Amino acid sequence: MEAAAEIKDHYRSDFERLRDGLPGGRIPWMKRRREAALARFAAQGFPTVRDEAWKYTDTGVIARRTFTTASPPARAALARGDLAAFTIPGLDCHRLVFVDGRIAPELCDLDALPAGAAVGGLAAALEGDAAGVEKLLGRLADDDGNGFAALNTAFMTDGVCLRLADGVALERPVHVLHLSTADTDGTAVHPRNLVALGRGSRAVLIETYAGLREAAGLTNVQSEVLLGEGAELEHYKLQQESAKTFHIADTGVHVPAGARYRAHGIDAGGRLVRNGVRVRIDGAGAECELNGLYVLAGRQHVDNHTVIDHLKPDGVSREFFKGVLEGHARSVFSGKVIVHPDAQHTDARQTNHNLLLSENAEADTRPQLEIYADDVKCAHGATVGQLDPDALYYLQSRAIDEDAARSLLIYAFANDVIGRLSLEPVRSYLERTLTERLLHGRRVEDLI
Amino acid sequence: MLSIRNLQASVDGKPILKGLSLEIGKGEVHAIMGPNGSGKSTLAHILAGRDGYQVTGGEVIYRGKDLLDMPTEERAREGVFLAFQYPVEIPGVSNIYLLKAALNAVRKHRGEGELDAMDFLKLVKERMKLVEMDEQFLYRPVNEGFSGGEKKRNEILQMAVLQPSLGILDETDSGLDIDALRVVANGVNALRGPERSLMVVTHYQRLLDYIVPDHVHVLAGGRIVKSGDRSLALELERRGYGWIEDELRATGS
């Protein structure tokens, strides 16, 4: 669908305004890519509910507004003290901070990186090693698939660029804070993340998306994850933006032989959120695990849209998504698994459970298995329901009052996902923050 | 301890209990036996406070208070404990967490302070020995993936930790092999005492070889139709329940 003329004009003029200041502005291939992406966006526009992949998520609220890309701040917008609200206690990590889509070097901690590890901002990587970035950037982006991705390629400002040479183990996790300071509606940021791990290397990446104020902004993220054979990435994405923010993210992942990708997406914030994850299981014994938890209230809408392509034999994929919904919240889970003819002995499993705490909340769950190989194991299960009355009765018969019993069961439901996280500090952090949210300010300790 | 007087209750408009009366004194062990569908489990759950039953007549006085007037959790805090026939699995809540939450709720109600972590753990480990449970069960989700025997032992463990005044065992023997039955029964027997009354609901006499009751009652057609001592249980085992139903018909009741 063609973008409405005035919307197209808005993004074109915003692009003209920024063009020379965007990263890689003097690099010919980068300029060409941005121009081409803008043309693609103009041609296809934002997705609509007529697109099968966006059937349950109406992005009209985004398409009808005009979002203007955040300009580089005139001076440092944040001090170190401002980060305390977003850091994870007890986590020993490298830290990268992006404020309104651009790196804030004075807030970053990148000491003691091992040899063979290049960790920093994408904009800086484009300046310092344009040829190296050119080979990686854009390989897994979804520019042809949806207008948001194309818009990201046209406007991308900065994001994490994590590259490891073969056999490098990055022991400390990398925590990336994407913070927005906008206090008026209509600001857009277009973070672009690039992760490329060499053969047999491994890393842990934690991304936090958060805002300092409540504003109807657009966070439009595109991430690309390229793993080498036998490489391992554990990727956390903690989305805790304001309840007015629109957050559209897409992640493309390539998992070759023996490599392993584990992702944990936790959504607590946002007004309308879309997490697209596309994984290519493209080598013998490649594995991916996608876990997700969404805790929603009010009129929040979160759409987790995953597509896993099993292209080669002996691949393993696991998906485990759970959600707790209150108020008029709405969730969508679409899990497509395509087992291609070559992908014999694929082992794919998918689960989505939703707990509705209000009559007005709604959860849609759509498993989609397309299997073109004959010797595979594929399973899926999905539920949408309320708290189990038998479990409530059992707890009450053990002297626990109804309110506490309900809270305990809600906590337990969500904790099932949090318990799968490997990093203890992240687990404790989420247990605390999400529990406070789930239990309306109460702590689990108060229940016992 | 417990006075049930002319209790009548129905489920979805269908009468299940039709005037049941029973007195349980302090420190006594009463067995409630009866054919399937006679209302045994209904009685146990009405006492514990499950939703979904309509009490249409009669009353239940527990230690001088109207039991049916109390919310479920208050009954537990007042010392009523039901060991479930089908203990509920609760993924995501660890056994030790439930034990602690339950014990602290009971202690708070009694005006006692919360136990600190060390004392609590010590108490629980000691009680686990009663039912020969391995410590690893403390850290597993409540009943999730437990075998039938493990679930029943877990029920008795909870009872041993909470120290109720009235323990109601609902078909605790169902699904147990003879070794597990012995372990569970030993655990229950260790909890017998002058201050604790037990109501043992069972279809089979077998359990009563291990938990020897002071009184045996037969529940049929929603009422206690016969009461006696332990020999009544043995007679039921020998002759089945049919003769009681025949007697009832003969007397026209």
XYZ file of C-alpha atoms in Angstrom:
701
model
C 0.000 0.000 0.000
C 1.304 3.428 -0.849
C 1.916 5.708 2.067
C -0.471 8.603 2.271
C 1.098 11.522 0.437
C 1.383 13.861 3.389
C 2.937 11.152 5.559
C 5.400 10.375 2.803
C 6.223 14.053 2.483
C 6.713 14.365 6.215
C 9.274 11.569 6.392
C 10.964 12.790 3.196
C 11.395 16.291 4.579
C 12.491 14.935 7.969
C 15.071 12.891 6.085
C 16.274 15.941 4.113
C 16.596 17.831 7.378
C 18.785 15.177 8.976
C 20.514 13.570 6.045
C 24.009 14.949 6.363
C 24.064 14.480 10.097
C 23.024 10.841 10.041
C 25.801 8.310 10.705
C 27.692 7.360 7.591
C 26.431 10.504 5.890
C 29.621 10.738 3.857
C 29.818 7.031 3.020
C 28.406 6.469 -0.478
C 26.999 2.940 0.064
C 25.343 4.035 3.267
C 23.766 7.061 1.573
C 22.477 4.854 -1.225
C 20.980 2.382 1.242
C 19.220 5.075 3.179
C 17.753 6.598 0.009
C 16.639 3.211 -1.255
C 15.028 2.372 2.090
C 13.138 5.648 2.147
C 11.841 4.903 -1.354
C 10.771 1.418 -0.193
C 8.963 2.943 2.763
C 7.219 5.422 0.478
C 6.136 2.559 -1.742
C 4.867 0.184 0.940
C 3.884 2.488 3.802
C 3.117 1.166 7.236
C 1.579 -2.289 7.475
C -2.173 -2.526 7.928
C -4.485 -5.155 9.360
C -4.953 -6.381 5.794
C -1.409 -7.755 5.980
C -1.664 -11.275 7.382
C 1.322 -10.686 9.678
C -0.318 -7.590 11.189
C -3.875 -8.827 11.306
C -4.346 -8.283 15.049
C -2.207 -5.192 15.467
C -3.535 -2.019 13.971
C -0.670 0.414 13.497
C -3.031 3.110 12.284
C -2.361 5.067 15.478
C 1.244 5.346 14.337
C 0.530 5.830 10.625
C -1.898 8.689 11.261
C 0.618 10.728 13.218
C 3.842 12.271 12.089
C 6.860 11.357 14.144
C 9.949 13.470 13.902
C 13.322 11.892 14.472
C 15.013 13.106 17.627
C 17.833 15.563 16.938
C 21.198 15.107 18.618
C 21.043 16.773 22.011
C 22.874 20.089 22.277
C 24.464 18.993 25.533
C 24.585 15.880 27.620
C 20.974 15.205 28.531
C 21.674 12.783 31.340
C 24.115 12.388 34.170
C 25.381 9.122 35.574
C 23.069 9.452 38.528
C 20.070 9.304 36.185
C 21.005 5.760 35.178
C 20.374 4.242 38.592
C 16.700 3.737 37.789
C 17.575 1.561 34.794
C 20.650 -0.403 35.809
C 20.450 -3.909 37.209
C 21.727 -4.197 40.781
C 24.559 -6.641 41.241
C 25.187 -7.046 37.526
C 28.854 -6.841 36.652
C 28.737 -5.717 33.036
C 30.011 -3.598 30.204
C 27.595 -0.773 29.639
C 26.487 1.194 26.600
C 24.032 4.045 26.872
C 22.064 5.571 24.019
C 20.041 8.664 24.717
C 17.349 9.502 22.178
C 18.955 7.153 19.683
C 22.543 8.410 20.000
C 25.426 7.185 22.064
C 26.288 9.035 25.266
C 30.008 8.191 25.591
C 30.321 9.776 29.035
C 27.790 7.267 30.392
C 29.342 4.139 28.903
C 31.606 1.643 30.645
C 33.622 -0.418 28.224
C 36.744 -1.213 30.234
C 38.609 -4.466 30.036
C 37.171 -5.830 26.821
C 39.047 -8.963 25.806
C 41.154 -9.043 22.640
C 39.005 -9.750 19.592
C 35.963 -8.017 21.024
C 34.684 -4.825 19.421
C 31.834 -3.357 21.426
C 30.496 0.128 20.908
C 28.056 2.229 18.968
C 27.142 1.498 15.367
C 27.732 5.113 14.319
C 31.297 4.955 15.583
C 31.815 1.589 13.905
C 30.701 3.122 10.600
C 33.276 5.874 11.012
C 36.071 3.587 12.113
C 35.480 0.465 10.046
C 33.005 1.196 7.275
C 34.159 -1.748 5.177
C 33.712 -4.178 8.070
C 30.227 -2.886 8.826
C 29.199 -2.866 5.173
C 29.637 -6.639 5.007
C 27.295 -7.223 7.948
C 24.744 -4.440 8.083
C 21.454 -5.096 6.333
C 21.928 -8.798 5.767
C 19.104 -9.745 8.128
C 17.009 -6.599 8.133
C 13.384 -6.801 7.085
C 13.370 -3.780 4.770
C 11.356 -5.574 2.137
C 9.011 -7.078 4.693
C 7.567 -4.037 6.422
C 7.620 -0.273 6.308
C 8.923 0.102 9.842
C 12.128 -1.745 9.004
C 12.602 0.316 5.860
C 12.053 3.482 7.870
C 14.668 2.291 10.347
C 17.231 1.760 7.604
C 16.548 5.237 6.238
C 16.768 6.951 9.639
C 18.957 4.709 11.793
C 20.986 6.821 14.152
C 22.894 4.497 16.415
C 22.696 1.307 18.428
C 24.916 -1.395 19.794
C 27.513 -2.871 17.486
C 28.907 -6.011 19.076
C 31.453 -7.965 17.094
C 33.507 -10.867 18.368
C 36.312 -12.600 16.493
C 36.388 -16.413 16.360
C 36.666 -18.153 19.708
C 36.218 -15.078 21.877
C 34.246 -15.491 25.080
C 32.925 -12.206 26.388
C 32.541 -13.165 30.021
C 30.799 -10.063 31.306
C 27.400 -9.296 29.843
C 26.880 -6.150 27.800
C 24.023 -4.035 29.117
C 22.678 -1.584 26.566
C 20.367 1.176 27.757
C 18.193 2.808 25.113
C 16.740 5.796 26.929
C 14.343 8.380 25.685
C 14.153 11.837 27.231
C 11.311 13.214 25.102
C 8.617 14.914 27.125
C 6.421 15.848 24.188
C 4.550 13.527 21.846
C 5.677 12.787 18.316
C 9.383 12.056 18.708
C 10.834 9.043 16.963
C 14.037 7.136 17.605
C 15.336 4.490 15.235
C 17.875 2.339 17.088
C 19.823 -0.101 14.938
C 21.637 -2.983 16.583
C 24.199 -5.235 14.978
C 25.622 -8.356 16.600
C 28.116 -10.564 14.806
C 29.771 -13.405 16.685
C 32.652 -15.350 15.168
C 32.904 -19.124 15.220
C 32.669 -20.573 18.694
C 32.463 -17.191 20.393
C 29.882 -16.286 22.984
C 28.279 -13.266 24.580
C 25.381 -12.104 26.701
C 23.532 -8.988 25.565
C 20.941 -7.239 27.698
C 18.915 -4.426 26.183
C 16.738 -2.104 28.207
C 14.316 0.245 26.476
C 12.965 2.909 28.778
C 11.839 6.505 28.874
C 12.426 9.118 31.517
C 9.069 10.720 30.916
C 5.636 9.806 29.719
C 5.265 10.709 26.052
C 3.683 9.242 22.943
C 6.908 8.644 21.074
C 7.879 5.980 18.577
C 10.743 3.598 19.201
C 11.406 1.764 15.963
C 14.133 -0.825 16.403
C 15.837 -3.086 13.926
C 18.327 -5.651 15.188
C 20.462 -8.086 13.247
C 22.151 -11.049 14.892
C 24.656 -13.037 12.858
C 26.161 -16.008 14.630
C 29.170 -17.991 13.476
C 29.226 -21.774 13.695
C 29.127 -22.948 17.287
C 28.627 -19.397 18.591
C 26.257 -18.646 21.460
C 24.297 -15.534 22.241
C 21.963 -14.992 25.137
C 19.875 -11.930 24.347
C 17.639 -10.178 26.872
C 15.275 -7.448 25.815
C 13.599 -5.584 28.647
C 10.991 -3.206 27.298
C 9.796 -0.875 30.034
C 8.844 2.268 28.164
C 6.017 4.562 29.171
C 2.427 3.454 28.771
C 2.062 5.984 25.946
C 5.011 4.862 23.841
C 4.765 2.966 20.566
C 7.472 0.352 20.360
C 8.043 -1.555 17.143
C 10.968 -3.950 17.069
C 12.194 -6.491 14.608
C 15.088 -8.887 15.083
C 16.557 -11.048 12.368
C 18.749 -13.926 13.544
C 20.955 -16.331 11.636
C 21.890 -19.525 13.502
C 24.327 -21.793 11.636
C 25.576 -25.280 12.565
C 26.130 -25.871 16.260
C 25.242 -22.305 17.178
C 22.741 -21.352 19.832
C 20.529 -18.305 20.244
C 18.564 -17.782 23.451
C 16.280 -14.784 23.739
C 14.207 -13.498 26.619
C 11.792 -10.710 25.857
C 10.098 -9.064 28.802
C 7.430 -6.482 28.081
C 6.032 -4.403 30.898
C 5.700 -1.020 29.215
C 4.470 0.516 26.002
C 1.086 1.470 24.610
C 1.395 -0.561 21.443
C 4.269 -2.999 21.164
C 5.318 -5.303 18.397
C 8.203 -7.718 18.786
C 8.996 -9.405 15.521
C 11.622 -12.136 15.706
C 12.731 -14.019 12.635
C 15.160 -16.884 13.139
C 16.879 -18.958 10.469
C 17.989 -22.330 11.785
C 20.538 -22.808 9.077
C 22.947 -25.582 9.998
C 23.008 -29.029 11.545
C 22.241 -28.969 15.245
C 21.524 -25.247 15.408
C 19.332 -24.258 18.342
C 17.155 -21.367 19.305
C 15.079 -20.670 22.364
C 12.667 -17.759 22.533
C 11.087 -16.932 25.866
C 8.671 -14.131 26.455
C 6.701 -12.570 29.254
C 4.249 -9.702 28.988
C 2.574 -8.070 31.958
C -0.071 -5.681 30.723
C -2.735 -3.393 32.087
C -4.837 -0.452 30.977
C -5.051 -0.326 27.203
C -1.653 -1.812 26.465
C -1.309 -3.955 23.379
C 1.629 -6.318 22.878
C 2.137 -8.455 19.798
C 4.855 -11.105 19.760
C 5.315 -12.286 16.236
C 7.867 -15.033 15.685
C 8.893 -16.884 12.554
C 11.362 -19.729 12.807
C 12.649 -21.237 9.609
C 14.183 -24.668 10.012
C 16.323 -24.983 6.900
C 18.784 -27.727 7.856
C 18.549 -31.084 9.709
C 18.717 -31.689 13.455
C 17.734 -28.185 14.482
C 16.030 -27.469 17.768
C 13.660 -24.601 18.514
C 11.795 -23.801 21.695
C 9.304 -21.041 22.300
C 7.816 -20.286 25.676
C 5.641 -17.200 25.997
C 3.400 -16.226 28.873
C 1.296 -13.195 29.584
C -0.708 -11.675 32.404
C -3.381 -9.201 31.306
C -5.501 -6.810 33.311
C -7.858 -3.982 32.395
C -8.492 -3.678 28.670
C -5.079 -5.052 27.747
C -4.652 -7.085 24.620
C -1.981 -9.547 23.593
C -1.210 -11.346 20.402
C 1.126 -14.272 19.996
C 1.798 -15.610 16.516
C 4.332 -18.365 16.295
C 5.118 -19.594 12.842
C 7.453 -22.551 12.471
C 8.394 -23.612 8.982
C 10.184 -26.926 8.630
C 11.719 -26.990 5.163
C 12.173 -30.238 3.186
C 15.861 -30.584 4.130
C 15.242 -30.070 7.831
C 14.794 -33.696 8.882
C 14.893 -34.501 12.609
C 13.834 -31.021 13.496
C 12.616 -30.752 17.073
C 10.328 -27.747 17.506
C 8.168 -26.957 20.472
C 6.029 -23.917 21.158
C 3.956 -22.841 24.142
C 1.863 -19.767 24.863
C -0.134 -19.358 28.063
C -2.218 -16.330 28.935
C -3.742 -15.384 32.235
C -6.641 -12.967 32.003
C -7.396 -11.096 35.201
C -10.202 -9.001 33.821
C -13.237 -9.619 31.671
C -12.138 -6.921 29.277
C -8.654 -8.263 28.629
C -8.128 -10.279 25.484
C -5.423 -12.636 24.294
C -5.096 -14.024 20.798
C -2.770 -16.913 20.232
C -1.954 -18.353 16.836
C 0.413 -21.254 16.425
C 1.228 -21.940 12.792
C 3.215 -24.984 11.830
C 4.190 -25.579 8.227
C 5.986 -28.878 7.887
C 7.544 -30.033 4.645
C 9.821 -32.764 6.053
C 8.496 -36.144 7.195
C 10.705 -37.118 10.132
C 10.267 -34.289 12.610
C 8.959 -33.594 16.105
C 6.773 -30.516 16.329
C 4.455 -29.650 19.161
C 2.523 -26.628 20.266
C 0.202 -25.750 23.079
C -1.706 -22.627 23.951
C -4.104 -21.583 26.683
C -6.078 -18.496 27.597
C -7.658 -18.636 31.008
C -8.275 -17.319 34.477
C -6.735 -18.294 37.791
C -7.357 -21.928 38.658
C -10.143 -22.045 41.286
C -8.837 -25.375 42.618
C -5.432 -23.858 43.251
C -7.025 -20.846 44.967
C -9.063 -23.136 47.208
C -6.039 -25.258 48.008
C -4.024 -22.220 49.095
C -6.928 -20.833 51.119
C -7.328 -24.183 52.828
C -3.703 -23.668 53.870
C -4.590 -20.485 55.772
C -3.632 -18.050 52.999
C -6.211 -15.324 52.406
C -7.861 -15.016 49.031
C -6.097 -11.846 48.012
C -2.680 -13.227 48.876
C -3.527 -16.544 47.223
C -4.446 -14.757 44.010
C -1.262 -12.713 44.138
C 0.806 -15.796 44.785
C -0.696 -17.615 41.809
C -0.200 -14.621 39.515
C 3.392 -14.309 40.669
C 3.928 -18.032 40.143
C 2.480 -17.874 36.642
C 4.880 -15.131 35.595
C 7.821 -16.493 37.510
C 7.754 -19.543 35.284
C 9.384 -17.413 32.572
C 11.650 -15.392 34.847
C 12.978 -18.636 36.323
C 14.363 -19.561 32.908
C 16.776 -16.630 32.801
C 20.366 -17.685 33.353
C 21.648 -14.466 34.907
C 20.769 -14.306 38.568
C 20.931 -10.480 38.905
C 18.542 -10.063 35.969
C 16.242 -12.663 37.466
C 16.149 -10.926 40.856
C 15.708 -7.545 39.237
C 12.727 -8.703 37.195
C 11.235 -10.680 40.055
C 11.246 -7.507 42.082
C 10.099 -5.009 39.453
C 7.525 -7.207 37.762
C 6.178 -8.535 41.015
C 5.594 -5.015 42.278
C 3.675 -4.349 39.117
C 1.732 -7.596 39.219
C 0.886 -7.273 42.867
C 0.169 -3.548 42.744
C 3.073 -2.498 44.882
C 3.194 -5.459 47.212
C 6.280 -7.566 47.481
C 6.315 -11.333 47.447
C 7.849 -11.256 50.893
C 4.727 -9.500 52.142
C 2.661 -12.498 51.188
C 4.408 -14.880 53.526
C -14.301 -30.262 69.234
C -16.728 -30.671 66.346
C -20.495 -30.893 66.361
C -22.299 -31.491 63.111
C -26.032 -31.218 63.560
C -28.549 -32.238 60.943
C -26.379 -30.922 58.123
C -28.054 -30.697 54.747
C -26.235 -29.634 51.620
C -26.637 -29.823 47.889
C -24.635 -29.324 44.742
C -26.344 -27.684 41.780
C -29.673 -28.213 43.489
C -29.067 -31.920 44.045
C -29.154 -32.890 47.721
C -25.993 -34.725 48.818
C -26.081 -34.482 52.605
C -29.536 -35.079 54.027
C -29.403 -34.465 57.720
C -25.985 -35.588 58.849
C -25.112 -35.480 62.536
C -21.783 -36.303 64.118
C -19.947 -35.458 67.326
C -16.169 -35.611 67.491
C -14.552 -35.140 70.869
C -11.113 -33.782 71.650
C -8.338 -36.232 70.860
C -10.648 -38.720 69.176
C -10.139 -40.427 65.849
C -13.303 -41.009 63.851
C -13.441 -42.980 60.639
C -16.124 -42.105 58.095
C -16.747 -44.976 55.763
C -19.284 -45.458 53.060
C -19.982 -46.493 49.527
C -18.912 -44.339 46.603
C -21.156 -41.365 46.085
C -22.472 -41.382 49.637
C -21.229 -37.844 50.309
C -17.968 -38.541 52.177
C -15.822 -36.139 50.174
C -18.599 -33.561 50.092
C -18.618 -33.598 53.892
C -14.827 -33.134 54.002
C -14.908 -30.171 51.590
C -17.875 -28.490 53.232
C -15.964 -28.552 56.498
C -12.836 -27.175 54.822
C -14.775 -24.444 53.024
C -14.843 -25.215 49.334
C -17.118 -23.088 47.137
C -19.927 -24.646 45.176
C -21.967 -26.305 47.925
C -25.234 -24.933 49.181
C -25.817 -25.640 52.834
C -29.601 -25.833 53.106
C -29.937 -26.791 56.736
C -28.246 -27.703 59.979
C -25.091 -26.347 61.551
C -21.477 -27.122 62.303
C -19.997 -25.939 65.578
C -16.232 -26.129 65.854
C -14.695 -25.303 69.206
C -17.754 -23.270 70.072
C -17.809 -21.286 66.830
C -19.995 -21.504 63.735
C -17.586 -23.130 61.289
C -19.684 -22.583 58.177
C -19.680 -18.868 58.830
C -15.891 -18.606 58.510
C -14.010 -18.007 55.251
C -11.877 -20.937 54.108
C -8.589 -19.440 55.266
C -9.974 -18.602 58.676
C -10.989 -22.208 59.240
C -7.408 -23.213 58.495
C -6.123 -20.561 60.888
C -8.498 -21.824 63.538
C -6.944 -25.262 63.214
C -8.965 -27.156 60.614
C -6.830 -29.019 58.114
C -7.995 -31.037 55.122
C -5.580 -33.504 53.574
C -6.854 -33.593 49.984
C -7.671 -36.747 48.104
C -6.310 -35.049 44.997
C -3.705 -32.507 46.123
C -3.512 -29.602 43.668
C -0.371 -28.964 41.640
C 0.798 -25.361 41.774
C 3.572 -24.692 39.259
C 5.809 -21.792 40.193
C 5.173 -21.937 43.950
C 7.767 -23.945 45.808
C 6.747 -26.302 48.558
C 8.814 -24.496 51.148
C 7.245 -21.192 50.169
C 3.746 -22.579 50.683
C 4.695 -24.133 54.024
C 6.148 -20.883 55.228
C 3.216 -18.778 54.044
C 0.757 -21.178 55.652
C 2.593 -21.513 58.952
C 3.104 -17.778 59.303
C -0.570 -17.121 58.589
C -1.543 -19.599 61.295
C 0.993 -18.241 63.788
C -0.066 -14.675 63.143
C -3.679 -15.663 63.799
C -2.656 -17.245 67.084
C -0.798 -14.104 68.050
C 2.589 -15.767 67.745
C 5.490 -14.150 65.915
C 6.771 -15.359 62.567
C 9.482 -17.974 62.755
C 12.849 -16.841 61.488
C 14.308 -18.647 58.492
C 16.594 -20.886 60.552
C 13.979 -22.042 63.009
C 11.477 -22.561 60.231
C 13.838 -24.736 58.240
C 14.728 -26.733 61.304
C 11.075 -27.369 62.081
C 10.239 -28.398 58.521
C 13.185 -30.749 58.219
C 12.272 -32.409 61.478
C 8.665 -32.914 60.322
C 9.812 -34.275 56.984
C 11.378 -37.166 58.813
C 7.927 -38.169 60.035
C 6.851 -38.888 56.490
C 10.274 -39.945 55.223
C 10.431 -37.168 52.642
C 13.619 -36.077 51.010
C 14.627 -32.441 51.449
C 14.695 -31.857 47.701
C 10.890 -31.832 47.759
C 10.998 -28.555 49.664
C 12.369 -26.736 46.678
C 10.124 -28.257 44.051
C 6.860 -26.649 42.957
C 3.934 -27.733 45.108
C 2.919 -31.258 44.066
C 4.088 -30.744 40.493
C 5.352 -34.006 39.080
C 4.964 -35.734 42.442
C 3.865 -39.375 42.414
C 0.593 -40.277 44.114
C 2.458 -41.364 47.231
C 4.618 -38.247 47.300
C 1.549 -36.037 47.094
C -0.079 -37.775 50.040
C 3.082 -37.576 52.090
C 3.264 -33.907 51.260
C -0.254 -33.435 52.626
C 0.718 -35.088 55.883
C 3.871 -32.981 56.009
C 1.751 -29.844 55.766
C -0.431 -31.150 58.548
C 2.626 -31.890 60.674
C 3.921 -28.358 60.158
C 0.589 -26.627 60.776
C -0.375 -28.742 63.802
C -4.149 -28.455 63.379
C -6.713 -29.196 66.083
C -8.918 -31.037 63.618
C -7.349 -33.038 60.808
C -9.609 -34.321 58.060
C -8.047 -36.986 55.876
C -9.974 -37.417 52.624
C -9.271 -40.843 51.094
C -5.643 -40.510 52.050
C -5.150 -44.194 51.230
C -6.357 -43.963 47.638
C -3.665 -44.664 45.103
C -1.089 -45.764 47.673
C 0.799 -49.015 47.642
C 1.266 -50.798 50.925
C 4.669 -49.296 51.720
C 3.542 -45.755 51.040
C 0.400 -46.392 53.046
C 2.508 -47.454 56.019
C 4.682 -44.349 55.798
C 1.693 -42.030 55.571
C -0.090 -43.809 58.422
C 3.004 -43.613 60.626
C 3.131 -39.898 59.959
C -0.517 -39.505 60.933
C -0.116 -41.620 64.053
C 2.785 -39.489 65.195
C 0.394 -36.529 65.116
C -2.221 -38.158 67.308
C -2.553 -36.583 70.695
C -5.037 -35.523 73.350
C -5.486 -32.081 71.782
C -5.938 -33.217 68.202
C -8.992 -34.839 66.671
C -8.969 -36.656 63.363
C -11.671 -37.462 60.859
C -10.489 -40.210 58.556
C -12.605 -40.530 55.429
C -12.069 -43.790 53.611
C -13.768 -46.322 51.434
C -11.573 -49.204 52.543
C -10.884 -50.716 55.922
C -7.243 -51.231 54.994
C -6.139 -47.759 56.188
C -7.727 -48.405 59.569
C -5.342 -51.298 60.187
C -2.687 -48.612 60.471
C -4.635 -45.639 61.791
C -6.790 -47.297 64.392
C -9.972 -45.278 64.974
C -11.877 -44.825 68.211
C -15.175 -44.663 66.357
C -16.388 -45.810 62.970
C -19.369 -44.304 61.156
C -21.078 -45.383 58.012
C -22.232 -42.606 55.722
C -24.871 -43.673 53.224
C -27.492 -41.702 51.362
C -26.239 -38.466 52.869
C -26.548 -39.436 56.525
C -24.679 -41.356 59.199
C -26.626 -44.584 59.251
C -24.542 -46.672 61.581
C -21.886 -46.015 64.188
C -19.743 -48.370 66.139
C -16.206 -49.168 67.124
C -13.444 -50.619 65.040
C -15.241 -53.915 64.651
C -17.791 -52.172 62.419
C -15.029 -51.431 59.922
C -13.988 -55.066 59.929
C -17.566 -56.156 59.404
C -17.860 -53.744 56.455
C -14.768 -55.231 54.962
C -16.163 -58.720 55.315
C -19.692 -58.002 54.169
C -19.370 -54.910 51.955
C -21.810 -52.009 52.078
C -24.775 -53.807 50.547
C -26.199 -55.126 53.807
C -26.355 -51.656 55.301
C -28.298 -50.398 52.347
C -30.580 -53.457 52.699
C -31.114 -52.674 56.376
C -31.960 -49.101 55.508
C -34.522 -50.183 53.006
C -35.999 -52.661 55.484
C -36.515 -49.944 58.081
C -37.966 -47.701 55.424
C -35.572 -44.859 56.024
